[in-house]
mmCIF file of C-alpha atoms in Angstrom:
data_model
loop_
_atom_site.group_PDB
_atom_site.id
_atom_site.type_symbol
_atom_site.label_atom_id
_atom_site.label_comp_id
_atom_site.label_asym_id
_atom_site.label_seq_id
_atom_site.Cartn_x
_atom_site.Cartn_y
_atom_site.Cartn_z
ATOM 1 C CA MET A 5 -139.052 11.147 106.967
ATOM 2 C CA ASN A 6 -136.442 13.650 108.351
ATOM 3 C CA ALA A 7 -133.904 12.435 110.662
ATOM 4 C CA PRO A 8 -133.467 14.245 113.358
ATOM 5 C CA LEU A 9 -130.802 16.749 114.368
ATOM 6 C CA SER A 10 -127.823 15.997 116.031
ATOM 7 C CA PRO A 11 -127.127 18.205 119.578
ATOM 8 C CA SER A 12 -124.862 20.384 117.720
ATOM 9 C CA ASP A 13 -127.425 21.498 115.297
ATOM 10 C CA THR A 14 -130.045 21.843 117.692
ATOM 11 C CA LEU A 15 -127.960 23.741 119.853
ATOM 12 C CA ARG A 16 -126.694 25.631 116.844
ATOM 13 C CA THR A 17 -130.856 26.749 116.176
ATOM 14 C CA ALA A 18 -132.229 27.580 119.955
ATOM 15 C CA LEU A 19 -128.881 29.851 119.687
ATOM 16 C CA ALA A 20 -129.853 31.483 116.935
ATOM 17 C CA HIS A 21 -133.046 31.515 117.666
ATOM 18 C CA LEU A 22 -131.857 33.562 121.428
ATOM 19 C CA LEU A 23 -130.824 36.953 119.526
ATOM 20 C CA ASP A 24 -134.246 37.195 117.567
ATOM 21 C CA GLY A 25 -135.107 40.906 119.509
ATOM 22 C CA LEU A 26 -132.061 41.536 120.800
ATOM 23 C CA PRO A 27 -130.151 44.216 119.419
ATOM 24 C CA PRO A 28 -126.711 43.320 116.957
ATOM 25 C CA LYS A 29 -124.837 46.891 118.858
ATOM 26 C CA ALA A 30 -126.121 45.518 122.137
ATOM 27 C CA ALA A 31 -125.523 42.471 121.903
ATOM 28 C CA ALA A 32 -121.666 42.886 120.384
ATOM 29 C CA GLN A 33 -121.166 46.107 123.747
ATOM 30 C CA ALA A 34 -122.187 42.813 125.841
ATOM 31 C CA VAL A 35 -119.794 40.274 124.027
ATOM 32 C CA GLU A 36 -116.962 43.037 125.048
ATOM 33 C CA ARG A 37 -117.084 43.807 127.729
ATOM 34 C CA LEU A 38 -117.583 39.834 129.074
ATOM 35 C CA ILE A 39 -114.306 38.956 127.367
ATOM 36 C CA VAL A 40 -112.044 42.441 128.800
ATOM 37 C CA ASN A 41 -113.712 40.579 132.207
ATOM 38 C CA TYR A 42 -113.494 37.087 131.625
ATOM 39 C CA ARG A 43 -109.946 38.027 131.007
ATOM 40 C CA GLY A 44 -109.231 40.058 134.084
ATOM 41 C CA ARG A 45 -109.497 38.253 137.518
ATOM 42 C CA THR A 46 -113.306 37.865 138.486
ATOM 43 C CA PRO A 47 -114.435 37.946 142.620
ATOM 44 C CA THR A 48 -115.695 34.398 142.981
ATOM 45 C CA ASP A 49 -118.752 36.812 144.675
ATOM 46 C CA ALA A 50 -118.803 38.553 141.113
ATOM 47 C CA PRO A 51 -120.733 36.722 138.545
ATOM 48 C CA VAL A 52 -119.953 38.250 135.428
ATOM 49 C CA LEU A 53 -122.824 36.995 133.337
ATOM 50 C CA ARG A 54 -125.411 40.739 135.172
ATOM 51 C CA ASP A 55 -128.554 39.591 133.527
ATOM 52 C CA ARG A 56 -130.953 38.370 130.161
ATOM 53 C CA SER A 57 -128.845 39.886 127.876
ATOM 54 C CA ASP A 58 -125.142 39.869 128.599
ATOM 55 C CA ALA A 59 -125.963 35.386 129.318
ATOM 56 C CA VAL A 60 -127.440 36.027 125.690
ATOM 57 C CA ALA A 61 -124.770 37.401 124.512
ATOM 58 C CA TYR A 62 -122.382 34.886 125.664
ATOM 59 C CA ALA A 63 -124.649 31.814 125.365
ATOM 60 C CA ALA A 64 -124.428 33.240 121.773
ATOM 61 C CA TYR A 65 -120.919 33.973 121.755
ATOM 62 C CA ARG A 66 -119.098 31.312 123.737
ATOM 63 C CA MET A 67 -121.207 28.793 123.964
ATOM 64 C CA PRO A 68 -120.600 26.567 120.563
ATOM 65 C CA ALA A 69 -116.834 27.272 120.705
ATOM 66 C CA THR A 70 -117.054 25.602 124.839
ATOM 67 C CA PHE A 71 -119.356 23.069 123.607
ATOM 68 C CA GLU A 72 -117.464 21.809 121.069
ATOM 69 C CA ALA A 73 -113.202 21.862 122.986
ATOM 70 C CA VAL A 74 -115.769 19.726 125.820
ATOM 71 C CA CYS A 75 -116.594 17.505 122.872
ATOM 72 C CA ALA A 76 -113.279 17.147 121.844
ATOM 73 C CA ALA A 77 -111.685 16.230 125.591
ATOM 74 C CA LEU A 78 -114.973 13.886 126.072
ATOM 75 C CA GLU A 79 -114.283 12.067 122.274
ATOM 76 C CA SER A 80 -110.564 11.363 123.460
ATOM 77 C CA PHE A 81 -112.288 10.048 126.919
ATOM 78 C CA ALA A 82 -114.775 8.175 125.685
ATOM 79 C CA ARG A 83 -111.835 6.388 123.651
ATOM 80 C CA ALA A 84 -110.615 5.358 126.591
ATOM 81 C CA VAL A 85 -113.063 3.877 128.586
ATOM 82 C CA PRO A 86 -115.296 2.215 125.707
ATOM 83 C CA ASP A 87 -117.457 -0.064 128.222
ATOM 84 C CA TRP A 88 -118.148 3.087 130.519
ATOM 85 C CA GLU A 89 -120.561 5.437 130.557
ATOM 86 C CA PRO A 90 -121.842 8.214 132.814
ATOM 87 C CA GLY A 91 -125.365 7.502 134.814
ATOM 88 C CA SER A 92 -125.663 10.785 135.802
ATOM 89 C CA HIS A 93 -123.737 14.466 135.346
ATOM 90 C CA VAL A 94 -122.904 16.980 137.392
ATOM 91 C CA ASP A 95 -121.504 19.995 135.430
ATOM 92 C CA VAL A 96 -120.124 22.840 138.235
ATOM 93 C CA GLY A 97 -119.977 25.898 137.228
ATOM 94 C CA GLY A 98 -122.187 25.558 133.178
ATOM 95 C CA GLY A 99 -123.441 28.755 133.367
ATOM 96 C CA THR A 100 -125.859 28.677 130.181
ATOM 97 C CA GLY A 101 -124.520 24.601 130.199
ATOM 98 C CA ALA A 102 -122.738 23.801 126.954
ATOM 99 C CA ALA A 103 -121.165 20.647 128.486
ATOM 100 C CA THR A 104 -124.157 19.305 129.447
ATOM 101 C CA TRP A 105 -125.269 19.666 126.073
ATOM 102 C CA ALA A 106 -121.632 18.162 124.836
ATOM 103 C CA VAL A 107 -122.134 15.688 127.373
ATOM 104 C CA ASN A 108 -125.294 14.457 125.146
ATOM 105 C CA ALA A 109 -123.439 13.874 122.738
ATOM 106 C CA THR A 110 -121.031 11.884 122.790
ATOM 107 C CA TRP A 111 -123.545 9.572 125.427
ATOM 108 C CA THR A 112 -126.540 9.624 123.500
ATOM 109 C CA GLY A 113 -130.080 9.578 126.108
ATOM 110 C CA GLY A 114 -131.252 11.035 128.914
ATOM 111 C CA ARG A 115 -129.443 10.806 132.933
ATOM 112 C CA PRO A 116 -130.127 12.317 135.191
ATOM 113 C CA VAL A 117 -127.859 16.316 134.759
ATOM 114 C CA THR A 118 -127.106 18.781 137.887
ATOM 115 C CA VAL A 119 -126.087 22.638 136.172
ATOM 116 C CA LEU A 120 -125.073 24.204 139.295
ATOM 117 C CA ASP A 121 -124.265 28.168 137.972
ATOM 118 C CA TRP A 122 -124.202 31.486 141.084
ATOM 119 C CA ALA A 123 -125.405 33.238 137.845
ATOM 120 C CA GLU A 124 -129.130 33.235 138.173
ATOM 121 C CA PRO A 125 -129.566 34.176 134.945
ATOM 122 C CA ALA A 126 -127.054 31.954 132.907
ATOM 123 C CA LEU A 127 -129.443 29.657 134.668
ATOM 124 C CA ALA A 128 -132.553 30.340 133.324
ATOM 125 C CA LEU A 129 -131.028 30.881 130.349
ATOM 126 C CA GLY A 130 -129.631 27.693 130.215
ATOM 127 C CA ARG A 131 -133.176 26.030 131.491
ATOM 128 C CA GLU A 132 -134.833 28.202 127.854
ATOM 129 C CA ILE A 133 -132.104 26.776 125.714
ATOM 130 C CA ALA A 134 -132.921 23.018 127.664
ATOM 131 C CA ALA A 135 -136.204 22.612 126.064
ATOM 132 C CA ALA A 136 -134.429 22.555 122.612
ATOM 133 C CA HIS A 137 -133.872 18.903 123.225
ATOM 134 C CA PRO A 138 -135.621 16.149 124.149
ATOM 135 C CA ASP A 139 -132.993 14.449 126.681
ATOM 136 C CA LEU A 140 -132.306 17.645 128.683
ATOM 137 C CA LYS A 141 -135.271 18.830 129.692
ATOM 138 C CA PRO A 142 -134.441 17.473 132.835
ATOM 139 C CA THR A 143 -131.854 19.178 133.458
ATOM 140 C CA GLU A 144 -131.780 20.588 137.144
ATOM 141 C CA TRP A 145 -130.367 23.698 136.736
ATOM 142 C CA GLN A 146 -128.957 25.147 140.637
ATOM 143 C CA ARG A 147 -127.789 28.074 142.361
ATOM 144 C CA SER A 148 -124.716 27.350 144.219
ATOM 145 C CA ARG A 149 -121.766 29.220 144.598
ATOM 146 C CA ILE A 150 -118.505 27.996 142.910
ATOM 147 C CA GLY A 151 -115.898 28.143 146.205
ATOM 148 C CA SER A 152 -114.547 26.585 149.124
ATOM 149 C CA ALA A 153 -118.185 26.162 150.291
ATOM 150 C CA LEU A 154 -119.479 24.044 147.375
ATOM 151 C CA THR A 155 -120.570 20.786 147.960
ATOM 152 C CA ILE A 156 -121.274 17.840 144.997
ATOM 153 C CA GLU A 157 -123.718 14.604 145.835
ATOM 154 C CA SER A 158 -122.577 11.566 144.446
ATOM 155 C CA THR A 159 -122.584 11.715 141.048
ATOM 156 C CA ASP A 160 -120.996 9.451 137.746
ATOM 157 C CA LEU A 161 -118.905 12.204 135.860
ATOM 158 C CA VAL A 162 -118.438 16.418 137.354
ATOM 159 C CA THR A 163 -116.795 18.289 134.445
ATOM 160 C CA ILE A 164 -115.466 21.545 134.723
ATOM 161 C CA SER A 165 -114.801 23.755 132.251
ATOM 162 C CA TYR A 166 -114.094 27.535 131.656
ATOM 163 C CA VAL A 167 -114.692 27.920 135.231
ATOM 164 C CA LEU A 168 -111.050 27.871 137.068
ATOM 165 C CA GLY A 169 -109.735 31.020 135.970
ATOM 166 C CA GLU A 170 -112.714 32.881 138.073
ATOM 167 C CA LEU A 171 -111.657 31.467 140.718
ATOM 168 C CA THR A 172 -108.942 32.148 143.875
ATOM 169 C CA ASP A 173 -106.563 29.927 144.686
ATOM 170 C CA GLY A 174 -108.803 27.664 147.406
ATOM 171 C CA ASP A 175 -111.269 27.837 145.559
ATOM 172 C CA ARG A 176 -110.214 26.163 142.895
ATOM 173 C CA THR A 177 -108.524 23.365 145.148
ATOM 174 C CA ALA A 178 -111.791 23.415 146.813
ATOM 175 C CA VAL A 179 -114.070 23.006 143.928
ATOM 176 C CA VAL A 180 -111.594 19.839 142.280
ATOM 177 C CA ASP A 181 -111.078 18.451 145.655
ATOM 178 C CA ALA A 182 -114.957 18.261 145.436
ATOM 179 C CA ALA A 183 -115.580 17.002 142.214
ATOM 180 C CA ALA A 184 -113.146 13.959 143.152
ATOM 181 C CA THR A 185 -114.617 13.250 146.350
ATOM 182 C CA ALA A 186 -117.974 13.310 144.717
ATOM 183 C CA ALA A 187 -117.304 11.425 141.168
ATOM 184 C CA GLN A 188 -116.064 7.821 139.602
ATOM 185 C CA ALA A 189 -115.007 10.792 136.520
ATOM 186 C CA VAL A 190 -113.860 13.906 136.245
ATOM 187 C CA VAL A 191 -112.588 16.015 133.243
ATOM 188 C CA VAL A 192 -111.088 19.531 133.652
ATOM 189 C CA ILE A 193 -111.012 22.059 131.269
ATOM 190 C CA GLU A 194 -109.344 25.017 130.933
ATOM 191 C CA PRO A 195 -108.492 28.008 127.837
ATOM 192 C CA GLY A 196 -105.432 26.560 125.615
ATOM 193 C CA THR A 197 -103.186 29.485 127.181
ATOM 194 C CA PRO A 198 -100.176 28.742 129.352
ATOM 195 C CA ASP A 199 -102.450 30.349 132.349
ATOM 196 C CA GLY A 200 -104.580 27.528 131.626
ATOM 197 C CA TYR A 201 -102.674 25.109 131.248
ATOM 198 C CA ALA A 202 -101.170 25.837 134.739
ATOM 199 C CA ARG A 203 -104.920 25.239 136.280
ATOM 200 C CA VAL A 204 -105.413 21.819 134.895
ATOM 201 C CA ILE A 205 -101.928 20.717 134.992
ATOM 202 C CA GLU A 206 -102.637 22.260 138.986
ATOM 203 C CA ALA A 207 -105.852 20.310 139.384
ATOM 204 C CA ARG A 208 -104.394 16.512 138.107
ATOM 205 C CA ASP A 209 -101.800 16.960 140.302
ATOM 206 C CA ARG A 210 -104.689 16.437 143.362
ATOM 207 C CA LEU A 211 -106.629 13.636 141.488
ATOM 208 C CA VAL A 212 -104.452 11.516 140.613
ATOM 209 C CA ALA A 213 -103.172 12.449 144.930
ATOM 210 C CA ALA A 214 -106.972 11.597 145.275
ATOM 211 C CA GLY A 215 -106.375 7.898 143.720
ATOM 212 C CA PHE A 216 -107.286 8.616 140.382
ATOM 213 C CA HIS A 217 -106.037 7.256 137.305
ATOM 214 C CA VAL A 218 -105.979 10.208 133.736
ATOM 215 C CA ALA A 219 -107.811 8.573 131.228
ATOM 216 C CA ALA A 220 -107.032 11.600 128.366
ATOM 217 C CA PRO A 221 -105.435 13.493 127.153
ATOM 218 C CA CYS A 222 -101.993 11.981 128.527
ATOM 219 C CA PRO A 223 -100.737 8.238 127.847
ATOM 220 C CA HIS A 224 -99.970 7.790 132.131
ATOM 221 C CA SER A 225 -100.954 9.357 135.471
ATOM 222 C CA ALA A 226 -97.089 10.177 136.080
ATOM 223 C CA ALA A 227 -96.036 13.634 136.520
ATOM 224 C CA CYS A 228 -96.305 15.936 132.744
ATOM 225 C CA PRO A 229 -92.914 15.901 130.743
ATOM 226 C CA ILE A 230 -93.150 19.174 129.839
ATOM 227 C CA VAL A 231 -91.222 21.643 131.741
ATOM 228 C CA PRO A 232 -93.261 24.700 133.474
ATOM 229 C CA GLY A 233 -92.798 27.852 131.565
ATOM 230 C CA GLU A 234 -91.281 26.580 128.220
ATOM 231 C CA ASP A 235 -94.388 25.176 126.725
ATOM 232 C CA TRP A 236 -97.521 23.565 127.076
ATOM 233 C CA CYS A 237 -100.044 21.755 126.153
ATOM 234 C CA HIS A 238 -103.263 22.045 124.434
ATOM 235 C CA PHE A 239 -105.282 21.664 121.782
ATOM 236 C CA ALA A 240 -107.840 22.584 119.595
ATOM 237 C CA ALA A 241 -111.499 22.105 118.580
ATOM 238 C CA ARG A 242 -112.628 23.703 115.028
ATOM 239 C CA VAL A 243 -116.011 25.783 115.375
ATOM 240 C CA SER A 244 -117.926 27.008 112.924
ATOM 241 C CA ARG A 245 -118.712 30.993 113.540
ATOM 242 C CA SER A 246 -122.149 32.719 113.924
ATOM 243 C CA SER A 247 -122.994 36.387 112.330
ATOM 244 C CA LEU A 248 -122.083 37.280 115.592
ATOM 245 C CA HIS A 249 -119.350 35.993 116.197
ATOM 246 C CA ARG A 250 -117.435 37.628 111.729
ATOM 247 C CA GLN A 251 -119.359 40.622 113.109
ATOM 248 C CA VAL A 252 -117.801 40.908 117.012
ATOM 249 C CA LYS A 253 -114.254 39.911 116.062
ATOM 250 C CA GLY A 254 -114.657 41.178 112.254
ATOM 251 C CA GLY A 255 -113.804 37.516 110.965
ATOM 252 C CA SER A 256 -114.515 36.882 107.574
ATOM 253 C CA LEU A 257 -113.747 32.790 108.035
ATOM 254 C CA ALA A 258 -116.772 31.342 108.892
ATOM 255 C CA TYR A 259 -115.037 29.919 110.845
ATOM 256 C CA GLU A 260 -112.223 29.165 113.907
ATOM 257 C CA ASP A 261 -109.952 26.746 116.064
ATOM 258 C CA GLU A 262 -110.692 26.647 120.131
ATOM 259 C CA LYS A 263 -107.514 26.609 121.480
ATOM 260 C CA PHE A 264 -108.154 24.466 125.094
ATOM 261 C CA SER A 265 -106.304 22.155 127.558
ATOM 262 C CA TYR A 266 -107.535 19.547 129.839
ATOM 263 C CA VAL A 267 -107.979 16.316 131.632
ATOM 264 C CA ALA A 268 -110.753 13.910 132.160
ATOM 265 C CA ALA A 269 -109.281 11.382 135.215
ATOM 266 C CA THR A 270 -111.018 8.270 136.401
ATOM 267 C CA ARG A 271 -111.784 6.089 140.099
ATOM 268 C CA PHE A 272 -111.010 2.660 137.869
ATOM 269 C CA ALA A 273 -108.630 1.724 135.532
ATOM 270 C CA PRO A 274 -109.201 3.042 131.873
ATOM 271 C CA ALA A 275 -107.331 1.841 128.952
ATOM 272 C CA PRO A 276 -106.015 5.610 127.902
ATOM 273 C CA ALA A 277 -103.624 6.258 124.651
ATOM 274 C CA VAL A 278 -100.316 4.154 123.866
ATOM 275 C CA SER A 279 -99.307 8.053 122.705
ATOM 276 C CA ARG A 280 -100.903 10.820 121.985
ATOM 277 C CA VAL A 281 -100.369 13.445 118.935
ATOM 278 C CA VAL A 282 -99.510 16.861 121.136
ATOM 279 C CA ARG A 283 -98.461 19.025 118.308
ATOM 280 C CA LYS A 284 -100.214 19.810 114.660
ATOM 281 C CA PRO A 285 -98.019 17.311 112.163
ATOM 282 C CA GLN A 286 -96.538 18.148 109.726
ATOM 283 C CA ILE A 287 -96.419 17.107 106.386
ATOM 284 C CA ARG A 288 -93.187 16.580 104.106
ATOM 285 C CA LYS A 289 -92.217 15.149 100.824
ATOM 286 C CA GLY A 290 -92.605 11.246 101.675
ATOM 287 C CA GLN A 291 -92.909 11.422 105.531
ATOM 288 C CA VAL A 292 -94.667 13.203 108.485
ATOM 289 C CA LEU A 293 -93.522 14.580 111.644
ATOM 290 C CA LEU A 294 -95.285 13.637 114.931
ATOM 291 C CA ASP A 295 -94.856 15.763 118.039
ATOM 292 C CA LEU A 296 -95.786 12.718 121.246
ATOM 293 C CA CYS A 297 -95.803 12.011 124.630
ATOM 294 C CA GLY A 298 -96.440 9.029 125.096
ATOM 295 C CA THR A 299 -93.877 6.342 127.922
ATOM 296 C CA GLY A 300 -90.733 4.733 128.192
ATOM 297 C CA THR A 301 -89.419 1.558 129.114
ATOM 298 C CA PRO A 302 -88.428 2.260 132.694
ATOM 299 C CA THR A 303 -84.489 1.715 134.748
ATOM 300 C CA PRO A 304 -85.603 -0.561 137.163
ATOM 301 C CA THR A 305 -84.882 1.369 141.080
ATOM 302 C CA GLY A 306 -86.884 -1.173 142.019
ATOM 303 C CA THR A 307 -90.165 -3.604 142.782
ATOM 304 C CA ASP A 308 -92.691 -1.008 141.681
ATOM 305 C CA ALA A 309 -90.694 1.624 139.089
ATOM 306 C CA GLY A 310 -93.714 2.844 136.092
ATOM 307 C CA PRO A 311 -92.828 3.615 132.613
ATOM 308 C CA VAL A 312 -91.342 6.403 132.166
ATOM 309 C CA PRO A 313 -92.943 9.793 130.479
ATOM 310 C CA THR A 314 -91.511 10.654 127.353
ATOM 311 C CA LEU A 315 -91.870 13.434 124.997
ATOM 312 C CA GLY A 316 -90.683 14.242 121.411
ATOM 313 C CA ARG A 317 -90.880 14.038 117.389
ATOM 314 C CA THR A 318 -91.224 10.378 115.617
ATOM 315 C CA THR A 319 -90.670 10.454 111.815
ATOM 316 C CA VAL A 320 -93.488 8.537 110.033
ATOM 317 C CA THR A 321 -92.312 7.727 106.214
ATOM 318 C CA LYS A 322 -93.662 6.085 103.331
ATOM 319 C CA ARG A 323 -91.393 2.938 104.349
ATOM 320 C CA HIS A 324 -94.430 2.418 107.600
ATOM 321 C CA GLY A 325 -97.073 1.962 104.866
ATOM 322 C CA PRO A 326 -100.496 1.486 106.226
ATOM 323 C CA LEU A 327 -98.884 3.530 108.841
ATOM 324 C CA TYR A 328 -97.740 6.723 107.058
ATOM 325 C CA LYS A 329 -101.108 7.138 105.641
ATOM 326 C CA ALA A 330 -102.789 7.107 109.333
ATOM 327 C CA ALA A 331 -100.000 10.021 110.094
ATOM 328 C CA ARG A 332 -101.514 11.501 107.535
ATOM 329 C CA ASP A 333 -104.608 11.759 108.768
ATOM 330 C CA ALA A 334 -103.074 12.618 112.103
ATOM 331 C CA ASP A 335 -105.027 15.564 113.595
ATOM 332 C CA TRP A 336 -103.580 17.193 116.363
ATOM 333 C CA GLY A 337 -105.000 15.961 119.996
ATOM 334 C CA ASP A 338 -105.402 11.982 117.814
ATOM 335 C CA ALA A 339 -104.197 8.904 120.347
ATOM 336 C CA TRP A 340 -101.023 7.596 118.474
ATOM 337 C CA PRO A 341 -100.698 5.025 116.543
ATOM 338 C CA PRO A 342 -104.107 4.415 115.607
ATOM 339 C CA PRO A 343 -106.551 1.717 117.168
ATOM 340 C CA THR A 344 -107.347 -0.409 115.295
ATOM 341 C CA GLY A 345 -109.722 -1.295 113.164
ATOM 342 C CA ASP A 346 -110.223 3.014 112.950
ATOM 343 C CA ASP A 347 -110.468 3.993 109.040
ATOM 344 C CA ASP A 348 -109.380 0.278 107.964
ATOM 345 C CA ARG A 349 -106.188 2.089 109.283
ATOM 346 C CA ALA A 350 -103.148 -0.328 111.371
#
């Protein structure tokens, strides 16, 4: 008996079927137009996806990358809340539903799910794709303007992925506030660019001000130690390239790395990482250089003095024994030190 396909494989199979009957040239032209639009500013009253061909091209080209980025963010989040899983989920601006698939890949099983988006072609296609997965068939696909008038029903988890960049400043604030009001946990994912990171930090600040605790990627809920304009925090997820990816980009590699920034925050107290690897580890002879975001011991100025955010490099050498092996295996975005028991690392 064959093992059931994973959500990732099921999604890829469903996306491959979408391209049957869609001329490759038409798909490539639609993708090129969408890329231009997504790099610009999209008014909240003008959805980028105008018809089914746009939605199919978008899903085939962008859905795998969005899925992998959201999966990576949710994996780190899930480690910080090991005894919790969402009993319900609302995906704001979810389009064809990539984040919905990622939530199911992280916490298996069915749950009430609602996808909100303003583009009817995207919602219709998302419903069609979700029919390939038994857990996602009951998903509700609702047309909704994503902006200041947005209302979200009470839910355990709200995801907002690759949406805030399409909104005006006022609408971004309203959407994050609506999510904070409705949910026990909110996860925001944006492109791993300086602008994407700035939008994530803005959302992070609003969530903390609303009483949320940061679960990932940050080891704390204090202010980010990165100096604005000098650097930005982002991570990478490996994405297998489809034939459409290679056709549009003219690339020969079978994969690409999707860069993303994110924040996951909860109403309840999480157990965030002690520190996190925020750059690709540099492996040298007999040593590994790790760039870490963490917390230091405060110099008390009062009884409520909290941990001090830190950002710096640590060197792990062979003298550190098992920790050296763990450092060689560490990846960008990993918690550090690795949780006890992970791959027998200490």
